[in-house]
Coordinates of C-alpha atoms in Angstrom, one line a residue:
X1 CA -66.7 9.3 96.0
X2 CA -67.8 11.6 93.2
X3 CA -64.4 13.2 93.2
X4 CA -62.7 9.9 92.8
X5 CA -65.1 8.6 90.1
X6 CA -64.7 11.8 88.0
X7 CA -60.9 11.5 88.2
X8 CA -60.9 7.8 87.2
X9 CA -63.2 8.5 84.2
X10 CA -61.2 11.6 83.1
X11 CA -57.6 10.2 83.6
X12 CA -57.0 9.3 79.9
X13 CA -59.0 12.1 78.3
X14 CA -56.4 14.7 77.9
X15 CA -53.5 15.3 75.6
X16 CA -50.2 17.2 76.1
X17 CA -48.5 19.1 73.2
X18 CA -45.4 21.2 72.8
X19 CA -44.0 23.0 69.8
X20 CA -41.6 20.7 68.0
X21 CA -38.9 23.4 67.9
X22 CA -38.7 26.1 70.5
X23 CA -35.9 28.3 69.1
X24 CA -32.3 29.2 69.7
X25 CA -30.6 30.4 72.9
X26 CA -27.2 30.5 74.5
X27 CA -25.7 28.6 77.4
X28 CA -27.0 30.3 80.6
X29 CA -29.7 32.2 78.6
X30 CA -33.4 31.7 78.9
X31 CA -35.7 29.8 76.6
X32 CA -39.5 29.5 76.7
X33 CA -41.4 26.3 75.9
X34 CA -45.1 26.5 75.4
X35 CA -46.9 23.4 76.8
X36 CA -50.6 23.0 75.9
X37 CA -52.9 20.5 77.6
X38 CA -56.3 19.8 75.9
X39 CA -59.4 17.9 76.9
X40 CA -60.1 15.0 74.7
X41 CA -63.7 14.0 75.4
X42 CA -65.2 14.0 78.9
X43 CA -62.5 15.4 81.2
X44 CA -62.8 17.0 84.6
X45 CA -59.4 17.2 86.2
X46 CA -59.0 19.8 89.0
X47 CA -55.3 19.2 89.5
X48 CA -52.9 18.1 86.7
X49 CA -49.2 17.8 87.4
X50 CA -46.7 17.2 84.5
X51 CA -43.1 16.1 85.1
X52 CA -40.2 16.5 82.7
X53 CA -36.5 17.1 82.3
X54 CA -34.3 19.5 80.3
X55 CA -30.5 19.7 80.1
X56 CA -30.0 17.2 83.0
X57 CA -32.5 18.9 85.3
X58 CA -36.2 18.1 86.1
X59 CA -39.1 20.5 86.0
X60 CA -42.8 20.3 87.2
X61 CA -45.8 22.0 85.6
X62 CA -49.1 22.3 87.5
X63 CA -52.4 23.2 85.8
X64 CA -56.1 22.4 85.8
X65 CA -58.7 21.2 83.3
X66 CA -61.7 21.9 85.5
X67 CA -63.6 24.7 83.8
X68 CA -61.7 25.1 80.5
X69 CA -61.1 23.0 77.4
X70 CA -57.4 23.7 77.2
X71 CA -54.6 25.1 79.4
X72 CA -51.4 26.7 78.0
X73 CA -48.4 27.0 80.3
X74 CA -45.2 28.9 79.3
X75 CA -42.2 27.3 80.9
X76 CA -38.9 29.3 81.1
X77 CA -35.7 27.2 81.3
X78 CA -32.0 27.9 81.3
X79 CA -29.8 25.4 79.5
X80 CA -26.4 24.4 81.0
X81 CA -24.9 22.7 78.0
X82 CA -24.6 23.7 74.3
X83 CA -26.0 21.6 71.4
X84 CA -29.4 20.4 70.5
X85 CA -31.3 20.0 73.8
X86 CA -34.7 18.4 74.3
X87 CA -37.3 19.4 76.9
X88 CA -39.2 16.3 77.5
X89 CA -42.5 15.8 79.4
X90 CA -42.5 12.1 80.4
X91 CA -45.2 11.8 83.1
X92 CA -48.6 13.3 84.0
X93 CA -50.6 12.9 87.3
X94 CA -54.3 13.5 87.4
X95 CA -55.5 14.3 90.9
X96 CA -59.0 14.6 92.4
X97 CA -60.5 17.5 94.3
X98 CA -59.5 16.2 97.7
X99 CA -56.0 14.8 96.8
X100 CA -57.1 11.3 97.7
X101 CA -56.4 9.7 94.3
X102 CA -53.4 10.4 92.0
X103 CA -53.4 8.6 88.7
X104 CA -50.2 8.4 86.6
X105 CA -50.0 8.6 82.8
X106 CA -46.7 8.0 81.0
X107 CA -45.9 10.0 77.9
X108 CA -43.0 11.2 75.8
X109 CA -43.6 14.7 74.5
X110 CA -40.5 16.6 73.5
X111 CA -39.5 20.0 72.1
X112 CA -36.0 20.8 70.7
X113 CA -34.0 23.8 71.6
X114 CA -30.8 24.8 69.8
X115 CA -28.3 26.0 72.4
X116 CA -25.3 28.0 71.2
X117 CA -22.0 27.9 73.1
X118 CA -21.0 30.8 75.4
X119 CA -19.1 33.4 73.4
X120 CA -15.6 34.2 74.8
X121 CA -13.7 37.3 73.8
X122 CA -10.1 36.4 72.6
X123 CA -7.5 38.9 73.6
X124 CA -4.4 37.1 72.4
X125 CA -2.2 37.4 69.4
X126 CA -3.6 37.0 65.9
X127 CA -2.8 33.5 64.5
X128 CA -2.7 33.2 60.8
X129 CA -3.0 29.6 59.5
X130 CA -0.2 28.5 57.2
X131 CA 0.1 25.5 54.9
X132 CA 3.9 25.9 54.8
X133 CA 6.2 24.3 57.3
X134 CA 7.6 26.5 60.1
X135 CA 11.1 27.8 60.0
X136 CA 12.2 25.5 62.7
X137 CA 11.4 22.4 60.6
X138 CA 13.1 21.1 57.6
X139 CA 11.6 22.2 54.4
X140 CA 11.1 19.8 51.6
X141 CA 11.3 20.4 47.9
X142 CA 8.0 20.3 46.0
X143 CA 4.7 22.1 45.7
X144 CA 2.5 22.4 48.8
X145 CA -1.1 21.6 47.9
X146 CA -3.9 22.7 50.3
X147 CA -6.3 19.8 50.0
X148 CA -4.1 16.7 49.5
X149 CA -3.0 17.1 45.9
X150 CA -3.7 14.8 43.0
X151 CA -3.3 11.0 43.4
X152 CA 0.0 9.8 42.3
X153 CA 1.6 13.2 42.1
X154 CA 1.8 14.7 45.6
X155 CA 1.5 11.4 47.6
X156 CA 4.4 9.1 48.2
X157 CA 5.4 6.7 50.9
X158 CA 6.9 8.1 54.1
X159 CA 10.7 7.8 54.3
X160 CA 12.9 8.3 57.3
X161 CA 13.7 12.0 57.8
X162 CA 10.5 13.4 56.2
X163 CA 8.9 16.2 58.2
X164 CA 5.8 15.0 60.2
X165 CA 3.9 18.1 58.9
X166 CA 4.1 16.8 55.4
X167 CA 2.5 13.4 56.1
X168 CA -0.9 13.1 54.6
X169 CA -2.8 11.2 57.3

C-alpha cells in the first residue's frame, strides 16, 4: 500500500527536458540527445519509463528518481532520413516498487537534429552549365541574359518555331 501511495503522490512531480537543438549528423550516422528528468517537489519514483520517437522509429528510456533529485540519460540514435528531424518524448510512466501500479503522463518534449544527406562520390564526366542553346537546337538572334533580362526588352510572346530553351517560364 505504501508503494502505491508514494507513486500516486509523486506521479506529476517530475519534469522532462531535452536540449532544443542537438547538433548535426549524417544519414546513418550517430547523434546523441541528452534527456534530463528532474524532481519537482515531493517525488519518489523508483521506476520511470519514457517513450518517444525519432525518424519514424520509437525509443524507450528507463531511469529512476528514487534517491537523486535529477537523472540524466544520453540517448544515441541513428537517423534514416535527411532534413530537420525531431526526437520527441511523448509519454512517461511512473511505476511503483512492486510494479503493481503504472501511471501515465502525456507530454511533448522535442529536440531538433539537423541530418545531412549521404555524400556520394561522382565519377562521371564533368558537366559545365551553359546558358547558350546546344548545337543541336536552332539558335536565335539576340542577347542571352542569365537572369531573365529587362522587362520589355528580352521578353516577347512565344511564336511557333521558337526554341523551347528560350522560353522564360
